[in-house]
Tab-separated table of N, CA and C in Angstrom:
chain	number	residue	atom	x	y	z
A	24	GLN	N	-20.986	70.954	16.479
A	24	GLN	CA	-20.632	69.660	17.035
A	24	GLN	C	-21.563	69.306	18.198
A	25	VAL	N	-21.822	70.289	19.088
A	25	VAL	CA	-22.710	70.035	20.224
A	25	VAL	C	-24.108	69.685	19.740
A	26	LEU	N	-24.563	70.406	18.733
A	26	LEU	CA	-25.878	70.134	18.163
A	26	LEU	C	-25.945	68.696	17.649
A	27	PHE	N	-24.953	68.274	16.880
A	27	PHE	CA	-24.925	66.921	16.342
A	27	PHE	C	-24.922	65.881	17.465
A	28	ASN	N	-24.097	66.075	18.495
A	28	ASN	CA	-24.016	65.127	19.607
A	28	ASN	C	-25.351	65.017	20.347
A	29	CYS	N	-26.012	66.162	20.575
A	29	CYS	CA	-27.296	66.129	21.290
A	29	CYS	C	-28.359	65.398	20.484
A	30	ILE	N	-28.402	65.648	19.189
A	30	ILE	CA	-29.407	65.003	18.355
A	30	ILE	C	-29.112	63.511	18.257
A	31	SER	N	-27.849	63.162	18.068
A	31	SER	CA	-27.513	61.746	17.918
A	31	SER	C	-27.742	60.966	19.205
A	32	ARG	N	-27.779	61.611	20.340
A	32	ARG	CA	-28.016	60.921	21.609
A	32	ARG	C	-29.474	61.040	22.057
A	33	GLY	N	-30.338	61.520	21.185
A	33	GLY	CA	-31.752	61.592	21.514
A	33	GLY	C	-32.103	62.750	22.436
A	34	LYS	N	-31.314	63.788	22.415
A	34	LYS	CA	-31.552	64.930	23.300
A	34	LYS	C	-32.096	66.121	22.533
A	35	SER	N	-32.790	65.871	21.452
A	35	SER	CA	-33.274	66.975	20.636
A	35	SER	C	-34.308	67.819	21.385
A	36	THR	N	-35.117	67.227	22.251
A	36	THR	CA	-36.087	67.995	23.027
A	36	THR	C	-35.372	68.970	23.957
A	37	PHE	N	-34.345	68.490	24.621
A	37	PHE	CA	-33.558	69.366	25.495
A	37	PHE	C	-32.933	70.491	24.690
A	38	LEU	N	-32.374	70.163	23.540
A	38	LEU	CA	-31.722	71.169	22.707
A	38	LEU	C	-32.721	72.216	22.241
A	39	PHE	N	-33.912	71.766	21.850
A	39	PHE	CA	-34.937	72.698	21.410
A	39	PHE	C	-35.302	73.657	22.539
A	40	LYS	N	-35.479	73.130	23.757
A	40	LYS	CA	-35.816	73.979	24.901
A	40	LYS	C	-34.696	74.963	25.189
A	41	LEU	N	-33.465	74.495	25.135
A	41	LEU	CA	-32.323	75.369	25.376
A	41	LEU	C	-32.263	76.471	24.322
A	42	PHE	N	-32.457	76.100	23.064
A	42	PHE	CA	-32.443	77.080	21.982
A	42	PHE	C	-33.533	78.130	22.200
A	43	PHE	N	-34.741	77.686	22.561
A	43	PHE	CA	-35.854	78.608	22.798
A	43	PHE	C	-35.523	79.567	23.937
A	44	ILE	N	-34.980	79.055	25.034
A	44	ILE	CA	-34.632	79.902	26.186
A	44	ILE	C	-33.582	80.931	25.792
A	45	LEU	N	-32.570	80.500	25.050
A	45	LEU	CA	-31.524	81.439	24.630
A	45	LEU	C	-32.080	82.499	23.692
A	46	GLN	N	-32.953	82.105	22.783
A	46	GLN	CA	-33.558	83.077	21.873
A	46	GLN	C	-34.421	84.070	22.631
A	47	TYR	N	-35.215	83.579	23.596
A	47	TYR	CA	-36.078	84.457	24.369
A	47	TYR	C	-35.242	85.417	25.212
A	48	ALA	N	-34.170	84.915	25.812
A	48	ALA	CA	-33.300	85.774	26.630
A	48	ALA	C	-32.685	86.862	25.775
A	49	ASN	N	-32.291	86.540	24.560
A	49	ASN	CA	-31.719	87.536	23.664
A	49	ASN	C	-32.755	88.594	23.313
A	50	ALA	N	-33.975	88.153	23.031
A	50	ALA	CA	-35.030	89.105	22.684
A	50	ALA	C	-35.378	89.980	23.874
A	51	ALA	N	-35.424	89.409	25.052
A	51	ALA	CA	-35.797	90.173	26.237
A	51	ALA	C	-34.758	91.228	26.570
A	52	SER	N	-33.504	90.988	26.226
A	52	SER	CA	-32.468	91.960	26.541
A	52	SER	C	-32.505	93.137	25.579
A	53	GLY	N	-33.178	93.004	24.463
A	53	GLY	CA	-33.297	94.089	23.508
A	53	GLY	C	-32.390	93.903	22.307
A	54	MET	N	-32.805	94.492	21.221
A	54	MET	CA	-32.063	94.429	19.968
A	54	MET	C	-30.949	95.461	19.965
A	55	ALA	N	-29.981	95.238	19.110
A	55	ALA	CA	-28.996	96.277	18.834
A	55	ALA	C	-29.705	97.361	18.020
A	56	VAL	N	-29.200	98.568	18.100
A	56	VAL	CA	-29.794	99.692	17.383
A	56	VAL	C	-28.740	100.262	16.443
A	57	SER	N	-29.065	100.376	15.168
A	57	SER	CA	-28.086	100.897	14.207
A	57	SER	C	-27.816	102.372	14.502
A	58	ASP	N	-26.612	102.803	14.162
A	58	ASP	CA	-26.243	104.206	14.338
A	58	ASP	C	-27.136	105.119	13.516
A	59	GLU	N	-27.582	104.638	12.356
A	59	GLU	CA	-28.462	105.432	11.506
A	59	GLU	C	-29.753	105.803	12.239
A	60	CYS	N	-30.296	104.883	13.050
A	60	CYS	CA	-31.515	105.181	13.818
A	60	CYS	C	-31.295	106.393	14.717
A	61	LYS	N	-30.199	106.376	15.435
A	61	LYS	CA	-29.903	107.467	16.374
A	61	LYS	C	-29.656	108.778	15.634
A	62	LEU	N	-28.882	108.719	14.551
A	62	LEU	CA	-28.563	109.936	13.798
A	62	LEU	C	-29.794	110.555	13.150
A	63	LYS	N	-30.628	109.729	12.542
A	63	LYS	CA	-31.835	110.257	11.893
A	63	LYS	C	-32.815	110.813	12.919
A	64	PHE	N	-32.889	110.175	14.093
A	64	PHE	CA	-33.757	110.718	15.142
A	64	PHE	C	-33.248	112.088	15.596
A	65	LEU	N	-31.936	112.228	15.761
A	65	LEU	CA	-31.367	113.530	16.143
A	65	LEU	C	-31.669	114.591	15.082
A	66	GLU	N	-31.626	114.203	13.818
A	66	GLU	CA	-31.969	115.147	12.748
A	66	GLU	C	-33.434	115.550	12.823
A	67	LEU	N	-34.308	114.594	13.101
A	67	LEU	CA	-35.725	114.903	13.244
A	67	LEU	C	-35.934	115.867	14.412
A	68	LYS	N	-35.273	115.597	15.526
A	68	LYS	CA	-35.467	116.378	16.748
A	68	LYS	C	-34.841	117.772	16.646
A	69	ALA	N	-33.611	117.853	16.204
A	69	ALA	CA	-32.887	119.122	16.229
A	69	ALA	C	-33.074	119.963	14.963
A	70	LYS	N	-32.995	119.331	13.818
A	70	LYS	CA	-33.042	120.067	12.555
A	70	LYS	C	-34.406	120.038	11.891
A	71	ARG	N	-35.247	119.112	12.359
A	71	ARG	CA	-36.582	118.932	11.791
A	71	ARG	C	-36.521	118.607	10.302
A	72	ASN	N	-35.537	117.763	9.953
A	72	ASN	CA	-35.353	117.330	8.563
A	72	ASN	C	-36.410	116.336	8.110
A	73	PHE	N	-37.085	115.715	9.070
A	73	PHE	CA	-38.073	114.683	8.753
A	73	PHE	C	-39.335	114.925	9.569
A	74	ARG	N	-40.473	114.507	9.019
A	74	ARG	CA	-41.735	114.556	9.761
A	74	ARG	C	-41.886	113.292	10.599
A	75	PHE	N	-41.427	112.162	10.039
A	75	PHE	CA	-41.533	110.899	10.770
A	75	PHE	C	-40.431	109.951	10.335
A	76	ILE	N	-40.213	108.939	11.183
A	76	ILE	CA	-39.278	107.854	10.862
A	76	ILE	C	-39.964	106.548	11.237
A	77	VAL	N	-39.926	105.587	10.331
A	77	VAL	CA	-40.440	104.242	10.604
A	77	VAL	C	-39.229	103.326	10.760
A	78	PHE	N	-39.229	102.546	11.841
A	78	PHE	CA	-38.133	101.637	12.148
A	78	PHE	C	-38.616	100.187	12.055
A	79	LYS	N	-37.706	99.317	11.617
A	79	LYS	CA	-38.021	97.899	11.478
A	79	LYS	C	-36.907	97.077	12.115
A	80	ILE	N	-37.287	95.984	12.787
A	80	ILE	CA	-36.284	95.060	13.312
A	80	ILE	C	-35.912	94.087	12.198
A	81	ASP	N	-34.629	94.069	11.863
A	81	ASP	CA	-34.114	93.101	10.906
A	81	ASP	C	-33.732	91.862	11.710
A	82	GLU	N	-34.554	90.847	11.638
A	82	GLU	CA	-34.344	89.638	12.453
A	82	GLU	C	-33.103	88.860	12.034
A	83	ARG	N	-32.664	89.020	10.791
A	83	ARG	CA	-31.462	88.307	10.335
A	83	ARG	C	-30.221	88.761	11.096
A	84	ILE	N	-30.130	90.079	11.329
A	84	ILE	CA	-28.936	90.608	12.002
A	84	ILE	C	-29.238	91.108	13.418
A	85	GLN	N	-30.483	90.897	13.873
A	85	GLN	CA	-30.882	91.253	15.242
A	85	GLN	C	-30.617	92.730	15.531
A	86	GLN	N	-31.144	93.603	14.645
A	86	GLN	CA	-30.880	95.031	14.793
A	86	GLN	C	-32.072	95.853	14.327
A	87	VAL	N	-32.316	96.978	15.023
A	87	VAL	CA	-33.341	97.920	14.598
A	87	VAL	C	-32.732	98.815	13.522
A	88	MET	N	-33.455	98.972	12.410
A	88	MET	CA	-32.973	99.735	11.261
A	88	MET	C	-34.015	100.788	10.863
A	89	VAL	N	-33.579	101.818	10.156
A	89	VAL	CA	-34.499	102.797	9.583
A	89	VAL	C	-35.122	102.181	8.336
A	90	GLU	N	-36.452	102.210	8.281
A	90	GLU	CA	-37.138	101.693	7.097
A	90	GLU	C	-37.592	102.822	6.175
A	91	LYS	N	-38.113	103.907	6.768
A	91	LYS	CA	-38.644	104.991	5.943
A	91	LYS	C	-38.463	106.318	6.656
A	92	LEU	N	-38.121	107.340	5.874
A	92	LEU	CA	-38.009	108.705	6.381
A	92	LEU	C	-39.088	109.545	5.714
A	93	GLY	N	-39.932	110.179	6.521
A	93	GLY	CA	-40.982	111.035	5.981
A	93	GLY	C	-40.486	112.460	5.853
A	94	GLN	N	-40.656	113.042	4.691
A	94	GLN	CA	-40.194	114.416	4.452
A	94	GLN	C	-41.014	115.423	5.263
A	95	PRO	N	-40.456	116.601	5.541
A	95	PRO	CA	-41.139	117.581	6.411
A	95	PRO	C	-42.536	117.984	5.944
A	96	ASP	N	-42.795	117.910	4.647
A	96	ASP	CA	-44.112	118.318	4.141
A	96	ASP	C	-45.137	117.180	4.136
A	97	GLU	N	-44.742	115.998	4.574
A	97	GLU	CA	-45.680	114.878	4.587
A	97	GLU	C	-46.643	114.997	5.771
A	98	SER	N	-47.819	114.417	5.611
A	98	SER	CA	-48.895	114.551	6.592
A	98	SER	C	-48.961	113.337	7.522
A	99	TYR	N	-49.853	113.444	8.504
A	99	TYR	CA	-50.084	112.312	9.395
A	99	TYR	C	-50.685	111.135	8.621
A	100	ASP	N	-51.515	111.425	7.635
A	100	ASP	CA	-52.081	110.363	6.791
A	100	ASP	C	-50.984	109.641	6.001
A	101	ASP	N	-49.994	110.394	5.524
A	101	ASP	CA	-48.860	109.773	4.829
A	101	ASP	C	-48.118	108.841	5.785
A	102	PHE	N	-47.964	109.299	7.021
A	102	PHE	CA	-47.287	108.489	8.031
A	102	PHE	C	-48.031	107.190	8.291
A	103	THR	N	-49.331	107.271	8.575
A	103	THR	CA	-50.092	106.057	8.895
A	103	THR	C	-50.139	105.106	7.695
A	104	ALA	N	-50.139	105.651	6.488
A	104	ALA	CA	-50.147	104.806	5.286
A	104	ALA	C	-48.823	104.057	5.123
A	105	SER	N	-47.771	104.534	5.752
A	105	SER	CA	-46.464	103.873	5.615
A	105	SER	C	-46.286	102.705	6.583
A	106	LEU	N	-47.238	102.509	7.489
A	106	LEU	CA	-47.163	101.385	8.428
A	106	LEU	C	-47.859	100.172	7.806
A	107	PRO	N	-47.180	99.019	7.760
A	107	PRO	CA	-47.796	97.837	7.142
A	107	PRO	C	-48.983	97.319	7.951
A	108	ALA	N	-49.961	96.787	7.261
A	108	ALA	CA	-51.189	96.319	7.909
A	108	ALA	C	-50.982	95.058	8.738
A	109	ASP	N	-49.940	94.274	8.426
A	109	ASP	CA	-49.787	92.986	9.106
A	109	ASP	C	-48.371	92.736	9.641
A	110	GLU	N	-47.608	93.808	9.864
A	110	GLU	CA	-46.265	93.672	10.422
A	110	GLU	C	-46.042	94.745	11.482
A	111	CYS	N	-45.298	94.409	12.521
A	111	CYS	CA	-44.986	95.351	13.595
A	111	CYS	C	-43.934	96.353	13.142
A	112	ARG	N	-43.974	97.525	13.737
A	112	ARG	CA	-42.972	98.558	13.498
A	112	ARG	C	-42.903	99.462	14.722
A	113	TYR	N	-41.782	100.181	14.830
A	113	TYR	CA	-41.670	101.324	15.726
A	113	TYR	C	-41.677	102.549	14.825
A	114	ALA	N	-42.108	103.672	15.380
A	114	ALA	CA	-42.074	104.909	14.601
A	114	ALA	C	-42.008	106.105	15.536
A	115	VAL	N	-41.496	107.196	15.008
A	115	VAL	CA	-41.578	108.482	15.697
A	115	VAL	C	-42.219	109.469	14.729
A	116	PHE	N	-43.017	110.357	15.286
A	116	PHE	CA	-43.714	111.359	14.485
A	116	PHE	C	-43.592	112.697	15.184
A	117	ASP	N	-43.162	113.715	14.435
A	117	ASP	CA	-43.037	115.076	14.960
A	117	ASP	C	-44.363	115.790	14.695
A	118	PHE	N	-45.158	115.934	15.753
A	118	PHE	CA	-46.525	116.457	15.623
A	118	PHE	C	-46.565	117.938	15.979
A	119	ASP	N	-46.941	118.769	15.011
A	119	ASP	CA	-47.114	120.209	15.224
A	119	ASP	C	-48.570	120.492	15.550
A	120	PHE	N	-48.784	121.389	16.518
A	120	PHE	CA	-50.156	121.738	16.894
A	120	PHE	C	-50.184	123.136	17.501
A	121	VAL	N	-51.380	123.660	17.654
A	121	VAL	CA	-51.584	124.975	18.251
A	121	VAL	C	-52.363	124.784	19.542
A	122	THR	N	-51.865	125.366	20.643
A	122	THR	CA	-52.533	125.234	21.941
A	122	THR	C	-53.766	126.125	22.012
A	123	ASP	N	-54.537	125.971	23.090
A	123	ASP	CA	-55.712	126.812	23.311
A	123	ASP	C	-55.329	128.283	23.452
A	124	GLU	N	-54.078	128.521	23.870
A	124	GLU	CA	-53.575	129.889	24.023
A	124	GLU	C	-52.983	130.421	22.717
A	125	ASN	N	-53.205	129.700	21.619
A	125	ASN	CA	-52.753	130.065	20.283
A	125	ASN	C	-51.226	130.065	20.140
A	126	CYS	N	-50.561	129.136	20.845
A	126	CYS	CA	-49.110	128.973	20.736
A	126	CYS	C	-48.795	127.774	19.841
A	127	GLN	N	-47.856	127.974	18.917
A	127	GLN	CA	-47.411	126.883	18.055
A	127	GLN	C	-46.455	125.992	18.849
A	128	LYS	N	-46.743	124.687	18.895
A	128	LYS	CA	-45.897	123.741	19.627
A	128	LYS	C	-45.676	122.493	18.789
A	129	SER	N	-44.751	121.678	19.276
A	129	SER	CA	-44.438	120.419	18.617
A	129	SER	C	-44.131	119.385	19.691
A	130	LYS	N	-44.570	118.158	19.474
A	130	LYS	CA	-44.233	117.048	20.368
A	130	LYS	C	-43.822	115.853	19.527
A	131	ILE	N	-42.823	115.130	20.034
A	131	ILE	CA	-42.360	113.938	19.338
A	131	ILE	C	-43.036	112.719	19.957
A	132	PHE	N	-43.773	112.012	19.120
A	132	PHE	CA	-44.496	110.815	19.534
A	132	PHE	C	-43.681	109.573	19.171
A	133	PHE	N	-43.666	108.606	20.076
A	133	PHE	CA	-43.133	107.274	19.786
A	133	PHE	C	-44.333	106.360	19.649
A	134	ILE	N	-44.412	105.658	18.536
A	134	ILE	CA	-45.538	104.756	18.292
A	134	ILE	C	-45.017	103.325	18.161
A	135	ALA	N	-45.580	102.442	18.978
A	135	ALA	CA	-45.299	101.015	18.879
A	135	ALA	C	-46.483	100.401	18.140
A	136	TRP	N	-46.274	100.063	16.884
A	136	TRP	CA	-47.325	99.533	16.011
A	136	TRP	C	-47.246	98.009	16.009
A	137	SER	N	-48.291	97.365	16.506
A	137	SER	CA	-48.336	95.906	16.599
A	137	SER	C	-49.730	95.433	16.178
A	138	PRO	N	-49.977	95.390	14.877
A	138	PRO	CA	-51.335	95.056	14.402
A	138	PRO	C	-51.742	93.628	14.742
A	139	ASP	N	-53.025	93.439	14.878
A	139	ASP	CA	-53.566	92.122	15.230
A	139	ASP	C	-53.128	91.032	14.261
A	140	GLY	N	-52.947	91.367	12.998
A	140	GLY	CA	-52.583	90.375	11.990
A	140	GLY	C	-51.104	90.013	11.946
A	141	ALA	N	-50.289	90.640	12.782
A	141	ALA	CA	-48.848	90.346	12.789
A	141	ALA	C	-48.584	88.984	13.426
A	142	ARG	N	-47.440	88.386	13.076
A	142	ARG	CA	-47.055	87.098	13.657
A	142	ARG	C	-46.816	87.255	15.162
A	143	VAL	N	-47.160	86.244	15.930
A	143	VAL	CA	-46.995	86.283	17.386
A	143	VAL	C	-45.528	86.483	17.744
A	144	ARG	N	-44.643	85.785	17.055
A	144	ARG	CA	-43.209	85.930	17.332
A	144	ARG	C	-42.756	87.376	17.142
A	145	SER	N	-43.238	88.012	16.084
A	145	SER	CA	-42.882	89.397	15.806
A	145	SER	C	-43.412	90.330	16.904
A	146	LYS	N	-44.642	90.088	17.332
A	146	LYS	CA	-45.214	90.907	18.412
A	146	LYS	C	-44.385	90.789	19.685
A	147	MET	N	-43.969	89.564	20.005
A	147	MET	CA	-43.155	89.347	21.206
A	147	MET	C	-41.797	90.039	21.078
A	148	LEU	N	-41.196	89.949	19.925
A	148	LEU	CA	-39.895	90.552	19.690
A	148	LEU	C	-39.959	92.066	19.820
A	149	TYR	N	-40.949	92.685	19.206
A	149	TYR	CA	-41.091	94.145	19.281
A	149	TYR	C	-41.431	94.591	20.705
A	150	ALA	N	-42.301	93.854	21.374
A	150	ALA	CA	-42.674	94.225	22.744
A	150	ALA	C	-41.485	94.127	23.691
A	151	SER	N	-40.684	93.078	23.546
A	151	SER	CA	-39.563	92.876	24.472
A	151	SER	C	-38.382	93.802	24.183
A	152	SER	N	-38.326	94.388	22.998
A	152	SER	CA	-37.217	95.270	22.628
A	152	SER	C	-37.566	96.750	22.728
A	153	LYS	N	-38.828	97.055	22.943
A	153	LYS	CA	-39.300	98.442	22.886
A	153	LYS	C	-38.600	99.368	23.871
A	154	ASP	N	-38.528	98.998	25.137
A	154	ASP	CA	-37.954	99.900	26.140
A	154	ASP	C	-36.488	100.191	25.867
A	155	ARG	N	-35.759	99.179	25.489
A	155	ARG	CA	-34.338	99.370	25.167
A	155	ARG	C	-34.176	100.319	23.994
A	156	PHE	N	-35.007	100.147	22.971
A	156	PHE	CA	-34.927	101.014	21.794
A	156	PHE	C	-35.307	102.453	22.154
A	157	LYS	N	-36.370	102.621	22.914
A	157	LYS	CA	-36.809	103.968	23.308
A	157	LYS	C	-35.719	104.716	24.073
A	158	ARG	N	-34.964	103.999	24.902
A	158	ARG	CA	-33.880	104.647	25.659
A	158	ARG	C	-32.813	105.238	24.743
A	159	GLU	N	-32.683	104.684	23.556
A	159	GLU	CA	-31.700	105.198	22.596
A	159	GLU	C	-32.159	106.501	21.944
A	160	LEU	N	-33.449	106.787	22.023
A	160	LEU	CA	-34.015	107.972	21.373
A	160	LEU	C	-34.374	109.007	22.431
A	161	ASP	N	-33.404	109.786	22.840
A	161	ASP	CA	-33.616	110.779	23.892
A	161	ASP	C	-34.404	111.964	23.341
A	162	GLY	N	-35.557	112.234	23.933
A	162	GLY	CA	-36.365	113.362	23.489
A	162	GLY	C	-37.783	112.993	23.118
A	163	ILE	N	-38.147	111.743	23.293
A	163	ILE	CA	-39.531	111.323	23.027
A	163	ILE	C	-40.415	111.903	24.134
A	164	GLN	N	-41.523	112.491	23.747
A	164	GLN	CA	-42.391	113.151	24.717
A	164	GLN	C	-43.686	112.399	24.999
A	165	VAL	N	-44.176	111.658	24.019
A	165	VAL	CA	-45.438	110.936	24.184
A	165	VAL	C	-45.287	109.560	23.549
A	166	GLU	N	-45.845	108.533	24.211
A	166	GLU	CA	-45.819	107.184	23.648
A	166	GLU	C	-47.235	106.706	23.379
A	167	LEU	N	-47.408	106.081	22.228
A	167	LEU	CA	-48.670	105.432	21.869
A	167	LEU	C	-48.383	103.988	21.503
A	168	GLN	N	-49.268	103.095	21.918
A	168	GLN	CA	-49.206	101.709	21.479
A	168	GLN	C	-50.497	101.441	20.726
A	169	ALA	N	-50.368	100.914	19.529
A	169	ALA	CA	-51.552	100.711	18.703
A	169	ALA	C	-51.527	99.338	18.048
A	170	THR	N	-52.702	98.711	18.025
A	170	THR	CA	-52.878	97.434	17.338
A	170	THR	C	-53.837	97.583	16.158
A	171	ASP	N	-54.379	98.777	16.039
A	171	ASP	CA	-55.404	99.059	15.036
A	171	ASP	C	-55.299	100.552	14.698
A	172	PRO	N	-55.541	100.957	13.452
A	172	PRO	CA	-55.420	102.377	13.103
A	172	PRO	C	-56.278	103.313	13.963
A	173	SER	N	-57.408	102.825	14.455
A	173	SER	CA	-58.271	103.690	15.274
A	173	SER	C	-57.610	104.076	16.599
A	174	GLU	N	-56.638	103.275	17.053
A	174	GLU	CA	-55.956	103.557	18.317
A	174	GLU	C	-54.875	104.622	18.180
A	175	MET	N	-54.648	105.073	16.950
A	175	MET	CA	-53.679	106.140	16.730
A	175	MET	C	-54.226	107.164	15.737
A	176	SER	N	-55.526	107.392	15.825
A	176	SER	CA	-56.155	108.376	14.945
A	176	SER	C	-55.614	109.765	15.265
A	177	ILE	N	-55.813	110.699	14.347
A	177	ILE	CA	-55.323	112.063	14.554
A	177	ILE	C	-55.981	112.701	15.774
A	178	ASP	N	-57.220	112.348	16.066
A	178	ASP	CA	-57.903	112.893	17.248
A	178	ASP	C	-57.237	112.410	18.531
A	179	ILE	N	-56.824	111.150	18.582
A	179	ILE	CA	-56.126	110.608	19.750
A	179	ILE	C	-54.778	111.302	19.908
A	180	VAL	N	-54.072	111.494	18.808
A	180	VAL	CA	-52.770	112.170	18.845
A	180	VAL	C	-52.941	113.598	19.362
A	181	LYS	N	-53.913	114.312	18.836
A	181	LYS	CA	-54.167	115.694	19.294
A	181	LYS	C	-54.485	115.707	20.790
A	182	GLY	N	-55.320	114.798	21.226
A	182	GLY	CA	-55.680	114.726	22.652
A	182	GLY	C	-54.493	114.443	23.539
A	183	ARG	N	-53.592	113.572	23.119
A	183	ARG	CA	-52.397	113.247	23.911
A	183	ARG	C	-51.386	114.380	23.886
A	184	ALA	N	-51.391	115.186	22.830
A	184	ALA	CA	-50.418	116.291	22.702
A	184	ALA	C	-50.750	117.437	23.650
A	185	LEU	N	-52.022	117.644	23.877
A	185	LEU	CA	-52.441	118.812	24.697
A	185	LEU	C	-52.280	118.595	26.170
């Protein structure tokens, strides 16, 4: 009813601005996070049931959801291949490595994937929701932000892990 009254009185510009402000405020406060995201992350961290998890924001329901679960035997190349070339995603990757002292270690990486070809609105939504989402995933040790595959190459990951 309010929408109809504003448009019929020539206030569509005001309504558009109000709608934009409300949408931006909602995005800035962060998305809801599905319980599945938290549970699957705990499985990755504690049980090591997965090598990686790719998360996607479902804009229809304003919620972060699990998009893909990488099996323990999958590689870093399998992980990077699961990220779309032109859409934003969040991801976590359980990276195993050997230190200079020959100790086997593991670090959980959080990757904010925002490729150059993604829509501007999507980039803004993922950027404004990232911190809130990360707080839900207790145990992340390293964060990477990448707009191009070269910014998250295996050499960069190894360097950040050590």
